[in-house]
Amino acid sequence: MKESKVLLLISDGVADRADRSRRFQTPLSVAKKPHIDKLASMSSVGLMYLVEPGVTPGSDVAHLALLGYDPYKYYTGRGALEAIGAGFKMGPSDVAFRSNFSTVDSSKIVQDRRAGRSEMGLDELAEALNEVKLTSVEGIESEFHRTLGHRGVLILKGENLSRMVTDTDPHFEKTRVGVAKSEDDQKSSKKTAAAVNEFTDKSYEALKSHPINLERVKHGFPPANIVLSRGAGTPPPIERLDKKYSLRTTCIAAAPIVRGICDLAGMKIVDVPGATGRPDTNYLAKADATIDAMKASDFVLLHIKAADVAGHDGDFKGKVKVVENLDRVVGRLLKSIDVKRDYFVFTADHATPVAVREHASDPVPLLCAGPDFDRSMITKFSERSASHGNLGTIHGRNLFPILMDRLWRLPKFGF
Amino acid sequence: MKESKVLLLISDGVADRADRSRRFQTPLSVAKKPHIDKLASMSSVGLMYLVEPGVTPGSDVAHLALLGYDPYKYYTGRGALEAIGAGFKMGPSDVAFRSNFSTVDSSKIVQDRRAGRSEMGLDELAEALNEVKLTSVEGIESEFHRTLGHRGVLILKGENLSRMVTDTDPHFEKTRVGVAKSEDDQKSSKKTAAAVNEFTDKSYEALKSHPINLERVKHGFPPANIVLSRGAGTPPPIERLDKKYSLRTTCIAAAPIVRGICDLAGMKIVDVPGATGRPDTNYLAKADATIDAMKASDFVLLHIKAADVAGHDGDFKGKVKVVENLDRVVGRLLKSIDVKRDYFVFTADHATPVAVREHASDPVPLLCAGPDFDRSMITKFSERSASHGNLGTIHGRNLFPILMDRLWRLPKFGF
């Protein structure tokens, strides 16, 4: 049996929504993309709802689904995916929170949830937070990491922790700091709630008189004198792809959340010089890294963020240009990837319509080229033409089994 | 209210995959099939994934789904469906195994898992196996039946048995006969494992010096001196269609597994002279039997195996010819079945692409004609045209509820 390989190219947010003001055109339908259209003409084409109709997926949920993990089963809270996406390691029972440096008064009434969005001295304050020792519950340690701006992640490390706890971030200003509570009757949740409450109190004790905060006030910035936390999460308990399918896999992505999920799935993460996760990314460097990765992998996920950025910016022309850059990537890849032998799949993780400037629940177009895929005879790849394809309408979690079936990794069900 | 009836015509494996070497044509797209195409033009058309995308169904799993039973819930092991398919009755807690006559040496190392594939004297050896009495566990009896070639089924009969036991067939030669173990901690599983182990030991005692085996060795065949078992299964705990929908149902099929499942579902099984389960079957006799069965049934399942056989043989022209024969069946049926009054549904239980020579996970085309179905305006019925139909993309387990809904057998969900 010949050893076929799979390339899954995910253009983040490239799917769009036809709009009357633009004569029902989308970036995919108007961009000049001869290579993508040629690939489509050799492909089985379909529509894909990443989660299900009407559900707008985040990139985290979408990528879980694209790797075959049902997000309803495996999405275990945003905090953990935020931490993993930022590159921090978590044990299976650790709990992570999305946290903010915030400003409270001496009665612990929140004055500014984002501490004036000033980053001044926050690295030093984060260091101070890592001196905090939790004592109210035995065997739990805290770790605090800054991420971007006023944001960070709090990781509680220990055995038998739980994500079923409420936030200490009250989500509104002029209200008192929240007290985390367990959302069920489990001992693990009560223990976790006690720990995050203790950390919140001790963050105030550690920060309120910190020299950095005196300095911030002197410069006219609100003191970053507490850490407020929300979105408790544990790492998704997913089975690694190498164990599940005996598959060698590689991820080429700049976006932290995609790298984090692929890392959890046991994929090798490749760094590409010049890959930025923005529209100015080095497209062809990513294509070349992909061709290289295909040599020693059975499955390569190539993620390109740029279209999503243009969608969030509401920049139609910019998104068209991203598609044309993607087309060059596809052209370069098709010089090395022979779809008579290997599989080439192109899709999006969600729509980010320029008219919406946010993720949307619309289905995304999908093409699957390769030796064992039927042809849909669709010569222009777009949101609308994809609805005529012979893959019909599938869900995000179906795609990976379809591909694993083509690699003979799945047994027949029944006889 | 007029009493409509439903005919479900299942052409086993008729769906195929367009292939570049044949200019993306399939047997359904090239065969001359004026009656099927005429029926399609009056039908709601769609694509159907029997289980879900990426999952390749066996005919057993597919037929469970087609009768509305979710295979993830009701597929309870291959052994039982093999036994039921071969026409043997099972009680609800009986456990059946797929078994082989095999050859072991005196240390119980497997020398030939198929006893040289020689059938010499196996009927007599099967009789000897039915003298075996199990004594290690109270209340369990064994039954052994030959099926085809060196194969058979072992049925353990008794109360509180379980299919959660491993195989005694080690699946490889030059290894020792396996010892069945319980796969959970239930008493029922431990009891069943003990019984199948005892049967395996006693099969060796009963066969090793049997005169037939001395004769086999004299003729140069390996002795069939043990029975190895695998794939423990209990009958799917499905509710009969007559109870579930107060429906009079008939099955016209030659294939044992289809007959077995329909029998479990409480359907009347009709024998048709000349129906062989092969491409040389008497197509028109089956059509006539169907017309006759429609008189006293609300639902008739007509299963024709031939296309699957051509698919497994990789015989494109043969499969085209089968479609043309099916077209004659449809023509004959349409003389009696008025789709202004009754429902006529035509589909496949899975694809068996000639290029694959095996079942495949591709969706199958589906047409539903009848008084309450919209028309998709599709005039040539094929895998590709079906993707444009107004039924969209459904799952196998959805079809039966669609039909029962048309027969007013399903309540509204909600009010």
JSON list of N, CA, C and O in Angstrom, two decimals, chain A residues 59-75:
[
{"chain": "A", "resi": 59, "resn": "SER", "atom": "N", "xyz": [-11.55, 30.10, 17.75]},
{"chain": "A", "resi": 59, "resn": "SER", "atom": "CA", "xyz": [-10.51, 29.33, 17.06]},
{"chain": "A", "resi": 59, "resn": "SER", "atom": "C", "xyz": [-10.10, 28.11, 17.86]},
{"chain": "A", "resi": 59, "resn": "SER", "atom": "O", "xyz": [-9.72, 27.09, 17.29]},
{"chain": "A", "resi": 60, "resn": "ASP", "atom": "N", "xyz": [-10.20, 28.20, 19.19]},
{"chain": "A", "resi": 60, "resn": "ASP", "atom": "CA", "xyz": [-9.84, 27.05, 20.03]},
{"chain": "A", "resi": 60, "resn": "ASP", "atom": "C", "xyz": [-10.80, 25.88, 19.80]},
{"chain": "A", "resi": 60, "resn": "ASP", "atom": "O", "xyz": [-10.41, 24.76, 19.49]},
{"chain": "A", "resi": 61, "resn": "VAL", "atom": "N", "xyz": [-12.10, 26.19, 19.91]},
{"chain": "A", "resi": 61, "resn": "VAL", "atom": "CA", "xyz": [-13.13, 25.18, 19.69]},
{"chain": "A", "resi": 61, "resn": "VAL", "atom": "C", "xyz": [-13.03, 24.61, 18.27]},
{"chain": "A", "resi": 61, "resn": "VAL", "atom": "O", "xyz": [-13.11, 23.40, 18.05]},
{"chain": "A", "resi": 62, "resn": "ALA", "atom": "N", "xyz": [-12.83, 25.50, 17.29]},
{"chain": "A", "resi": 62, "resn": "ALA", "atom": "CA", "xyz": [-12.77, 25.06, 15.89]},
{"chain": "A", "resi": 62, "resn": "ALA", "atom": "C", "xyz": [-11.59, 24.11, 15.67]},
{"chain": "A", "resi": 62, "resn": "ALA", "atom": "O", "xyz": [-11.73, 23.09, 14.99]},
{"chain": "A", "resi": 63, "resn": "HIS", "atom": "N", "xyz": [-10.45, 24.41, 16.26]},
{"chain": "A", "resi": 63, "resn": "HIS", "atom": "CA", "xyz": [-9.30, 23.54, 16.03]},
{"chain": "A", "resi": 63, "resn": "HIS", "atom": "C", "xyz": [-9.41, 22.22, 16.76]},
{"chain": "A", "resi": 63, "resn": "HIS", "atom": "O", "xyz": [-8.94, 21.19, 16.27]},
{"chain": "A", "resi": 64, "resn": "LEU", "atom": "N", "xyz": [-10.06, 22.22, 17.92]},
{"chain": "A", "resi": 64, "resn": "LEU", "atom": "CA", "xyz": [-10.35, 20.92, 18.56]},
{"chain": "A", "resi": 64, "resn": "LEU", "atom": "C", "xyz": [-11.18, 20.07, 17.59]},
{"chain": "A", "resi": 64, "resn": "LEU", "atom": "O", "xyz": [-10.88, 18.91, 17.34]},
{"chain": "A", "resi": 65, "resn": "ALA", "atom": "N", "xyz": [-12.24, 20.69, 17.03]},
{"chain": "A", "resi": 65, "resn": "ALA", "atom": "CA", "xyz": [-13.11, 19.95, 16.11]},
{"chain": "A", "resi": 65, "resn": "ALA", "atom": "C", "xyz": [-12.34, 19.48, 14.88]},
{"chain": "A", "resi": 65, "resn": "ALA", "atom": "O", "xyz": [-12.49, 18.33, 14.44]},
{"chain": "A", "resi": 66, "resn": "LEU", "atom": "N", "xyz": [-11.50, 20.36, 14.32]},
{"chain": "A", "resi": 66, "resn": "LEU", "atom": "CA", "xyz": [-10.78, 20.02, 13.09]},
{"chain": "A", "resi": 66, "resn": "LEU", "atom": "C", "xyz": [-9.82, 18.85, 13.30]},
{"chain": "A", "resi": 66, "resn": "LEU", "atom": "O", "xyz": [-9.49, 18.13, 12.36]},
{"chain": "A", "resi": 67, "resn": "LEU", "atom": "N", "xyz": [-9.36, 18.66, 14.53]},
{"chain": "A", "resi": 67, "resn": "LEU", "atom": "CA", "xyz": [-8.50, 17.51, 14.82]},
{"chain": "A", "resi": 67, "resn": "LEU", "atom": "C", "xyz": [-9.31, 16.30, 15.28]},
{"chain": "A", "resi": 67, "resn": "LEU", "atom": "O", "xyz": [-8.76, 15.30, 15.74]},
{"chain": "A", "resi": 68, "resn": "GLY", "atom": "N", "xyz": [-10.63, 16.40, 15.14]},
{"chain": "A", "resi": 68, "resn": "GLY", "atom": "CA", "xyz": [-11.49, 15.24, 15.39]},
{"chain": "A", "resi": 68, "resn": "GLY", "atom": "C", "xyz": [-11.98, 15.12, 16.83]},
{"chain": "A", "resi": 68, "resn": "GLY", "atom": "O", "xyz": [-12.58, 14.11, 17.19]},
{"chain": "A", "resi": 69, "resn": "TYR", "atom": "N", "xyz": [-11.73, 16.15, 17.65]},
{"chain": "A", "resi": 69, "resn": "TYR", "atom": "CA", "xyz": [-12.18, 16.09, 19.04]},
{"chain": "A", "resi": 69, "resn": "TYR", "atom": "C", "xyz": [-13.48, 16.86, 19.19]},
{"chain": "A", "resi": 69, "resn": "TYR", "atom": "O", "xyz": [-13.50, 18.08, 18.97]},
{"chain": "A", "resi": 70, "resn": "ASP", "atom": "N", "xyz": [-14.55, 16.19, 19.55]},
{"chain": "A", "resi": 70, "resn": "ASP", "atom": "CA", "xyz": [-15.84, 16.85, 19.72]},
{"chain": "A", "resi": 70, "resn": "ASP", "atom": "C", "xyz": [-15.73, 17.94, 20.78]},
{"chain": "A", "resi": 70, "resn": "ASP", "atom": "O", "xyz": [-15.47, 17.65, 21.95]},
{"chain": "A", "resi": 71, "resn": "PRO", "atom": "N", "xyz": [-15.91, 19.20, 20.39]},
{"chain": "A", "resi": 71, "resn": "PRO", "atom": "CA", "xyz": [-15.70, 20.26, 21.38]},
{"chain": "A", "resi": 71, "resn": "PRO", "atom": "C", "xyz": [-16.68, 20.21, 22.55]},
{"chain": "A", "resi": 71, "resn": "PRO", "atom": "O", "xyz": [-16.35, 20.66, 23.64]},
{"chain": "A", "resi": 72, "resn": "TYR", "atom": "N", "xyz": [-17.87, 19.65, 22.33]},
{"chain": "A", "resi": 72, "resn": "TYR", "atom": "CA", "xyz": [-18.81, 19.55, 23.45]},
{"chain": "A", "resi": 72, "resn": "TYR", "atom": "C", "xyz": [-18.24, 18.62, 24.53]},
{"chain": "A", "resi": 72, "resn": "TYR", "atom": "O", "xyz": [-18.57, 18.73, 25.69]},
{"chain": "A", "resi": 73, "resn": "LYS", "atom": "N", "xyz": [-17.40, 17.70, 24.10]},
{"chain": "A", "resi": 73, "resn": "LYS", "atom": "CA", "xyz": [-16.81, 16.77, 25.07]},
{"chain": "A", "resi": 73, "resn": "LYS", "atom": "C", "xyz": [-15.47, 17.28, 25.58]},
{"chain": "A", "resi": 73, "resn": "LYS", "atom": "O", "xyz": [-15.12, 17.05, 26.74]},
{"chain": "A", "resi": 74, "resn": "TYR", "atom": "N", "xyz": [-14.73, 17.94, 24.71]},
{"chain": "A", "resi": 74, "resn": "TYR", "atom": "CA", "xyz": [-13.33, 18.22, 25.04]},
{"chain": "A", "resi": 74, "resn": "TYR", "atom": "C", "xyz": [-13.03, 19.67, 25.34]},
{"chain": "A", "resi": 74, "resn": "TYR", "atom": "O", "xyz": [-11.89, 20.00, 25.65]},
{"chain": "A", "resi": 75, "resn": "TYR", "atom": "N", "xyz": [-13.99, 20.56, 25.21]},
{"chain": "A", "resi": 75, "resn": "TYR", "atom": "CA", "xyz": [-13.70, 21.95, 25.54]},
{"chain": "A", "resi": 75, "resn": "TYR", "atom": "C", "xyz": [-13.89, 22.13, 27.04]},
{"chain": "A", "resi": 75, "resn": "TYR", "atom": "O", "xyz": [-15.02, 22.13, 27.54]}
]
